[in-house]
Amino acid sequence: MDRPNDVESYGSYPKKALNGRSFVLRVCLPQKDKIIQVQNRLLMELVAHLLMWGGRAQWAGIYSFEGKIVVSPWTTRRVWDAARGGYGLPTKVASFVVCGPTLNPTFIENYTSQSLLNAINFAYQWLDWGEGPYWARVIGPDGRIILTRHEVRQMYHAEMRAAGWTITESLIQTDGSLLGKVFSERRVV
């Protein structure tokens, strides 16, 4: 039986990058500082590939088609540490948590996952929901932050730009109280 707010019960709808807008994974191997590059039009495919290099590479990072950092080597180190159990091992009681405030900014909504890869995938795709959160972050089973809200947002914006979308965000505010957010997405080819 699924736990309430379990990430695994949600479908994943990645946005494929347009031709010529692939993401690039750069991995520095320990042998003679050799750097290999892997290209893919799906960001999550490269994040999965990045996880496979944990413990075998000196550093790795994912870059957008514009050459901007999407997942920095510092972020990669934290993700590798989390995959090794450095942020606690997931159990039925404590698992990876994706959290963020939704329409009521005083309430933090939590989703759980036994898989780090699924948690990362859900975190940045959750921002694409119409009534999704203002921000999202990934927290390890021991309560420490693995991916900050800035890093999750960076991944989301990079995927949208690669797919040919522009994003404008508006916050609705009346009488000093925050009511919600409005996303206006436009596809620019």
PDB file of C-alpha atoms in Angstrom:
ATOM      1  CA  MET A   1       0.000   0.000   0.000  1.00  0.00           C
ATOM      2  CA  ASP A   2       1.307   3.466  -0.868  1.00  0.00           C
ATOM      3  CA  ARG A   3       2.098   5.896   1.879  1.00  0.00           C
ATOM      4  CA  PRO A   4       0.272   9.244   1.668  1.00  0.00           C
ATOM      5  CA  ASN A   5       2.156  11.745  -0.491  1.00  0.00           C
ATOM      6  CA  ASP A   6       4.498   9.078  -1.832  1.00  0.00           C
ATOM      7  CA  VAL A   7       6.457  10.300  -4.862  1.00  0.00           C
ATOM      8  CA  GLU A   8       6.295   6.883  -6.553  1.00  0.00           C
ATOM      9  CA  SER A   9       2.537   7.236  -7.080  1.00  0.00           C
ATOM     10  CA  TYR A  10       3.011  10.275  -9.365  1.00  0.00           C
ATOM     11  CA  GLY A  11       3.850  10.097 -13.055  1.00  0.00           C
ATOM     12  CA  SER A  12       6.878  11.800 -14.502  1.00  0.00           C
ATOM     13  CA  TYR A  13       6.535  14.024 -17.553  1.00  0.00           C
ATOM     14  CA  PRO A  14      10.000  15.270 -18.491  1.00  0.00           C
ATOM     15  CA  LYS A  15      10.349  17.954 -21.102  1.00  0.00           C
ATOM     16  CA  LYS A  16      12.697  16.839 -23.849  1.00  0.00           C
ATOM     17  CA  ALA A  17      15.177  19.445 -25.036  1.00  0.00           C
ATOM     18  CA  LEU A  18      14.875  20.690 -28.585  1.00  0.00           C
ATOM     19  CA  ASN A  19      17.413  19.533 -31.167  1.00  0.00           C
ATOM     20  CA  GLY A  20      20.751  21.217 -30.553  1.00  0.00           C
ATOM     21  CA  ARG A  21      19.864  22.046 -26.943  1.00  0.00           C
ATOM     22  CA  SER A  22      21.191  18.927 -25.214  1.00  0.00           C
ATOM     23  CA  PHE A  23      22.461  18.837 -21.656  1.00  0.00           C
ATOM     24  CA  VAL A  24      26.101  17.856 -21.153  1.00  0.00           C
ATOM     25  CA  LEU A  25      27.469  15.760 -18.289  1.00  0.00           C
ATOM     26  CA  ARG A  26      31.191  16.328 -17.727  1.00  0.00           C
ATOM     27  CA  VAL A  27      32.984  13.747 -15.590  1.00  0.00           C
ATOM     28  CA  CYS A  28      36.624  14.058 -14.500  1.00  0.00           C
ATOM     29  CA  LEU A  29      38.193  10.619 -14.111  1.00  0.00           C
ATOM     30  CA  PRO A  30      41.079  10.062 -11.674  1.00  0.00           C
ATOM     31  CA  GLN A  31      43.341   8.674 -14.412  1.00  0.00           C
ATOM     32  CA  LYS A  32      45.412  11.610 -15.692  1.00  0.00           C
ATOM     33  CA  ASP A  33      42.537  14.047 -15.145  1.00  0.00           C
ATOM     34  CA  LYS A  34      40.716  12.736 -18.194  1.00  0.00           C
ATOM     35  CA  ILE A  35      37.358  14.462 -18.754  1.00  0.00           C
ATOM     36  CA  ILE A  36      34.600  12.626 -20.582  1.00  0.00           C
ATOM     37  CA  GLN A  37      31.384  14.192 -21.855  1.00  0.00           C
ATOM     38  CA  VAL A  38      27.957  12.627 -22.260  1.00  0.00           C
ATOM     39  CA  GLN A  39      25.097  14.448 -24.004  1.00  0.00           C
ATOM     40  CA  ASN A  40      21.390  13.811 -23.600  1.00  0.00           C
ATOM     41  CA  ARG A  41      18.191  15.725 -24.296  1.00  0.00           C
ATOM     42  CA  LEU A  42      16.627  14.560 -21.002  1.00  0.00           C
ATOM     43  CA  LEU A  43      18.025  16.096 -17.819  1.00  0.00           C
ATOM     44  CA  MET A  44      16.965  13.187 -15.586  1.00  0.00           C
ATOM     45  CA  GLU A  45      18.845  10.701 -17.772  1.00  0.00           C
ATOM     46  CA  LEU A  46      22.037  12.631 -17.052  1.00  0.00           C
ATOM     47  CA  VAL A  47      21.251  12.845 -13.322  1.00  0.00           C
ATOM     48  CA  ALA A  48      20.890   9.035 -13.315  1.00  0.00           C
ATOM     49  CA  HIS A  49      24.169   8.761 -15.236  1.00  0.00           C
ATOM     50  CA  LEU A  50      25.771  11.149 -12.743  1.00  0.00           C
ATOM     51  CA  LEU A  51      24.743   8.899  -9.843  1.00  0.00           C
ATOM     52  CA  MET A  52      26.527   5.949 -11.481  1.00  0.00           C
ATOM     53  CA  TRP A  53      29.856   7.823 -11.375  1.00  0.00           C
ATOM     54  CA  GLY A  54      29.720   8.369  -7.601  1.00  0.00           C
ATOM     55  CA  GLY A  55      32.926   7.139  -5.951  1.00  0.00           C
ATOM     56  CA  ARG A  56      34.706   6.595  -9.275  1.00  0.00           C
ATOM     57  CA  ALA A  57      35.145  10.175 -10.505  1.00  0.00           C
ATOM     58  CA  GLN A  58      36.971  13.164  -9.045  1.00  0.00           C
ATOM     59  CA  TRP A  59      34.149  15.527  -9.928  1.00  0.00           C
ATOM     60  CA  ALA A  60      31.200  15.821 -12.290  1.00  0.00           C
ATOM     61  CA  GLY A  61      28.741  18.483 -13.354  1.00  0.00           C
ATOM     62  CA  ILE A  62      25.802  18.946 -15.704  1.00  0.00           C
ATOM     63  CA  TYR A  63      25.751  21.941 -18.039  1.00  0.00           C
ATOM     64  CA  SER A  64      23.023  23.402 -20.255  1.00  0.00           C
ATOM     65  CA  PHE A  65      23.261  23.939 -23.998  1.00  0.00           C
ATOM     66  CA  GLU A  66      24.187  27.553 -23.171  1.00  0.00           C
ATOM     67  CA  GLY A  67      27.179  26.377 -21.135  1.00  0.00           C
ATOM     68  CA  LYS A  68      25.578  27.362 -17.814  1.00  0.00           C
ATOM     69  CA  ILE A  69      25.876  25.105 -14.776  1.00  0.00           C
ATOM     70  CA  VAL A  70      22.728  23.107 -14.069  1.00  0.00           C
ATOM     71  CA  VAL A  71      24.180  20.737 -11.436  1.00  0.00           C
ATOM     72  CA  SER A  72      27.474  22.016 -10.044  1.00  0.00           C
ATOM     73  CA  PRO A  73      30.357  19.792  -8.881  1.00  0.00           C
ATOM     74  CA  TRP A  74      29.578  20.850  -5.276  1.00  0.00           C
ATOM     75  CA  THR A  75      25.957  19.787  -5.658  1.00  0.00           C
ATOM     76  CA  THR A  76      27.121  16.555  -7.283  1.00  0.00           C
ATOM     77  CA  ARG A  77      29.305  15.800  -4.253  1.00  0.00           C
ATOM     78  CA  ARG A  78      26.282  16.156  -1.928  1.00  0.00           C
ATOM     79  CA  VAL A  79      24.157  13.944  -4.201  1.00  0.00           C
ATOM     80  CA  TRP A  80      26.911  11.297  -4.244  1.00  0.00           C
ATOM     81  CA  ASP A  81      27.188  11.483  -0.445  1.00  0.00           C
ATOM     82  CA  ALA A  82      23.416  11.046  -0.134  1.00  0.00           C
ATOM     83  CA  ALA A  83      23.443   8.062  -2.509  1.00  0.00           C
ATOM     84  CA  ARG A  84      26.180   6.454  -0.371  1.00  0.00           C
ATOM     85  CA  GLY A  85      24.117   6.937   2.789  1.00  0.00           C
ATOM     86  CA  GLY A  86      25.925  10.016   4.094  1.00  0.00           C
ATOM     87  CA  TYR A  87      22.578  11.718   4.755  1.00  0.00           C
ATOM     88  CA  GLY A  88      21.057   8.612   6.333  1.00  0.00           C
ATOM     89  CA  LEU A  89      19.662   5.461   4.795  1.00  0.00           C
ATOM     90  CA  PRO A  90      15.998   5.504   3.751  1.00  0.00           C
ATOM     91  CA  THR A  91      13.663   3.364   5.849  1.00  0.00           C
ATOM     92  CA  LYS A  92       9.892   3.099   6.177  1.00  0.00           C
ATOM     93  CA  VAL A  93      10.035   5.648   8.984  1.00  0.00           C
ATOM     94  CA  ALA A  94      12.592   8.067   7.502  1.00  0.00           C
ATOM     95  CA  SER A  95      12.959   8.464   3.754  1.00  0.00           C
ATOM     96  CA  PHE A  96      13.987  11.180   1.312  1.00  0.00           C
ATOM     97  CA  VAL A  97      11.604  14.132   1.567  1.00  0.00           C
ATOM     98  CA  VAL A  98      10.658  16.666  -1.088  1.00  0.00           C
ATOM     99  CA  CYS A  99       9.056  19.670   0.558  1.00  0.00           C
ATOM    100  CA  GLY A 100       7.857  23.161  -0.277  1.00  0.00           C
ATOM    101  CA  PRO A 101       5.065  25.660   0.445  1.00  0.00           C
ATOM    102  CA  THR A 102       2.046  25.680  -1.862  1.00  0.00           C
ATOM    103  CA  LEU A 103      -0.906  28.097  -2.050  1.00  0.00           C
ATOM    104  CA  ASN A 104      -0.828  28.583   1.711  1.00  0.00           C
ATOM    105  CA  PRO A 105       2.762  29.769   2.228  1.00  0.00           C
ATOM    106  CA  THR A 106       2.628  29.007   5.950  1.00  0.00           C
ATOM    107  CA  PHE A 107       2.077  25.288   5.276  1.00  0.00           C
ATOM    108  CA  ILE A 108       4.942  23.126   4.014  1.00  0.00           C
ATOM    109  CA  GLU A 109       3.783  20.144   1.967  1.00  0.00           C
ATOM    110  CA  ASN A 110       5.913  16.975   2.116  1.00  0.00           C
ATOM    111  CA  TYR A 111       6.312  14.106  -0.326  1.00  0.00           C
ATOM    112  CA  THR A 112       8.444  11.064   0.476  1.00  0.00           C
ATOM    113  CA  SER A 113      10.497   8.639  -1.592  1.00  0.00           C
ATOM    114  CA  GLN A 114      12.724   5.652  -0.918  1.00  0.00           C
ATOM    115  CA  SER A 115      14.708   6.517  -4.061  1.00  0.00           C
ATOM    116  CA  LEU A 116      17.013   9.540  -4.237  1.00  0.00           C
ATOM    117  CA  LEU A 117      16.670   9.672  -8.028  1.00  0.00           C
ATOM    118  CA  ASN A 118      12.857   9.756  -7.834  1.00  0.00           C
ATOM    119  CA  ALA A 119      13.004  12.466  -5.156  1.00  0.00           C
ATOM    120  CA  ILE A 120      15.239  14.673  -7.321  1.00  0.00           C
ATOM    121  CA  ASN A 121      13.018  14.083 -10.364  1.00  0.00           C
ATOM    122  CA  PHE A 122       9.847  14.922  -8.448  1.00  0.00           C
ATOM    123  CA  ALA A 123      11.366  18.022  -6.815  1.00  0.00           C
ATOM    124  CA  TYR A 124      12.065  19.990  -9.950  1.00  0.00           C
ATOM    125  CA  GLN A 125       9.033  18.712 -11.871  1.00  0.00           C
ATOM    126  CA  TRP A 126       6.756  19.647  -8.955  1.00  0.00           C
ATOM    127  CA  LEU A 127       7.581  23.307  -9.670  1.00  0.00           C
ATOM    128  CA  ASP A 128       5.863  22.882 -13.058  1.00  0.00           C
ATOM    129  CA  TRP A 129       2.473  22.108 -11.534  1.00  0.00           C
ATOM    130  CA  GLY A 130      -0.092  24.908 -11.744  1.00  0.00           C
ATOM    131  CA  GLU A 131      -0.657  24.862  -7.993  1.00  0.00           C
ATOM    132  CA  GLY A 132       2.846  23.645  -7.223  1.00  0.00           C
ATOM    133  CA  PRO A 133       5.108  25.096  -4.577  1.00  0.00           C
ATOM    134  CA  TYR A 134       6.885  28.454  -4.520  1.00  0.00           C
ATOM    135  CA  TRP A 135      10.070  26.458  -4.023  1.00  0.00           C
ATOM    136  CA  ALA A 136      11.039  22.856  -3.334  1.00  0.00           C
ATOM    137  CA  ARG A 137      14.014  21.149  -1.761  1.00  0.00           C
ATOM    138  CA  VAL A 138      15.207  17.583  -1.159  1.00  0.00           C
ATOM    139  CA  ILE A 139      15.995  16.510   2.396  1.00  0.00           C
ATOM    140  CA  GLY A 140      17.788  13.322   3.425  1.00  0.00           C
ATOM    141  CA  PRO A 141      16.473  10.737   5.889  1.00  0.00           C
ATOM    142  CA  ASP A 142      18.533  12.357   8.665  1.00  0.00           C
ATOM    143  CA  GLY A 143      16.908  15.772   8.099  1.00  0.00           C
ATOM    144  CA  ARG A 144      19.809  17.524   6.340  1.00  0.00           C
ATOM    145  CA  ILE A 145      19.255  19.330   3.037  1.00  0.00           C
ATOM    146  CA  ILE A 146      20.638  17.540  -0.036  1.00  0.00           C
ATOM    147  CA  LEU A 147      19.345  19.928  -2.720  1.00  0.00           C
ATOM    148  CA  THR A 148      18.517  23.515  -1.817  1.00  0.00           C
ATOM    149  CA  ARG A 149      15.573  25.329  -3.323  1.00  0.00           C
ATOM    150  CA  HIS A 150      17.958  27.340  -5.520  1.00  0.00           C
ATOM    151  CA  GLU A 151      19.465  24.153  -7.009  1.00  0.00           C
ATOM    152  CA  VAL A 152      16.051  22.594  -7.664  1.00  0.00           C
ATOM    153  CA  ARG A 153      14.828  25.804  -9.310  1.00  0.00           C
ATOM    154  CA  GLN A 154      17.997  25.948 -11.416  1.00  0.00           C
ATOM    155  CA  MET A 155      17.277  22.443 -12.755  1.00  0.00           C
ATOM    156  CA  TYR A 156      13.652  23.345 -13.497  1.00  0.00           C
ATOM    157  CA  HIS A 157      14.531  26.542 -15.362  1.00  0.00           C
ATOM    158  CA  ALA A 158      17.290  24.790 -17.350  1.00  0.00           C
ATOM    159  CA  GLU A 159      14.882  22.059 -18.488  1.00  0.00           C
ATOM    160  CA  MET A 160      12.258  24.623 -19.497  1.00  0.00           C
ATOM    161  CA  ARG A 161      14.787  26.740 -21.455  1.00  0.00           C
ATOM    162  CA  ALA A 162      16.138  23.669 -23.246  1.00  0.00           C
ATOM    163  CA  ALA A 163      12.588  22.692 -24.247  1.00  0.00           C
ATOM    164  CA  GLY A 164      12.029  26.169 -25.696  1.00  0.00           C
ATOM    165  CA  TRP A 165       9.867  27.679 -22.930  1.00  0.00           C
ATOM    166  CA  THR A 166      10.219  30.987 -21.126  1.00  0.00           C
ATOM    167  CA  ILE A 167       8.879  31.398 -17.618  1.00  0.00           C
ATOM    168  CA  THR A 168       7.479  34.459 -15.922  1.00  0.00           C
ATOM    169  CA  GLU A 169       6.333  34.139 -12.339  1.00  0.00           C
ATOM    170  CA  SER A 170       3.907  36.426 -10.559  1.00  0.00           C
ATOM    171  CA  LEU A 171       2.934  36.407  -6.918  1.00  0.00           C
ATOM    172  CA  ILE A 172      -0.585  37.524  -6.037  1.00  0.00           C
ATOM    173  CA  GLN A 173      -0.567  39.786  -3.010  1.00  0.00           C
ATOM    174  CA  THR A 174      -3.398  41.782  -1.458  1.00  0.00           C
ATOM    175  CA  ASP A 175      -3.415  43.699   1.816  1.00  0.00           C
ATOM    176  CA  GLY A 176       0.007  42.381   2.750  1.00  0.00           C
ATOM    177  CA  SER A 177      -1.007  38.711   2.626  1.00  0.00           C
ATOM    178  CA  LEU A 178       0.327  36.380  -0.027  1.00  0.00           C
ATOM    179  CA  LEU A 179      -2.497  34.559  -1.832  1.00  0.00           C
ATOM    180  CA  GLY A 180      -0.685  32.441  -4.371  1.00  0.00           C
ATOM    181  CA  LYS A 181       1.415  32.315  -7.491  1.00  0.00           C
ATOM    182  CA  VAL A 182       0.644  32.489 -11.174  1.00  0.00           C
ATOM    183  CA  PHE A 183       2.929  30.937 -13.751  1.00  0.00           C
ATOM    184  CA  SER A 184       2.804  32.172 -17.275  1.00  0.00           C
ATOM    185  CA  GLU A 185       4.638  29.826 -19.607  1.00  0.00           C
ATOM    186  CA  ARG A 186       5.260  30.620 -23.222  1.00  0.00           C
ATOM    187  CA  ARG A 187       6.911  28.385 -25.753  1.00  0.00           C
ATOM    188  CA  VAL A 188       9.508  30.218 -27.800  1.00  0.00           C
ATOM    189  CA  VAL A 189      10.982  28.194 -30.644  1.00  0.00           C
TER     190      VAL A 189
END
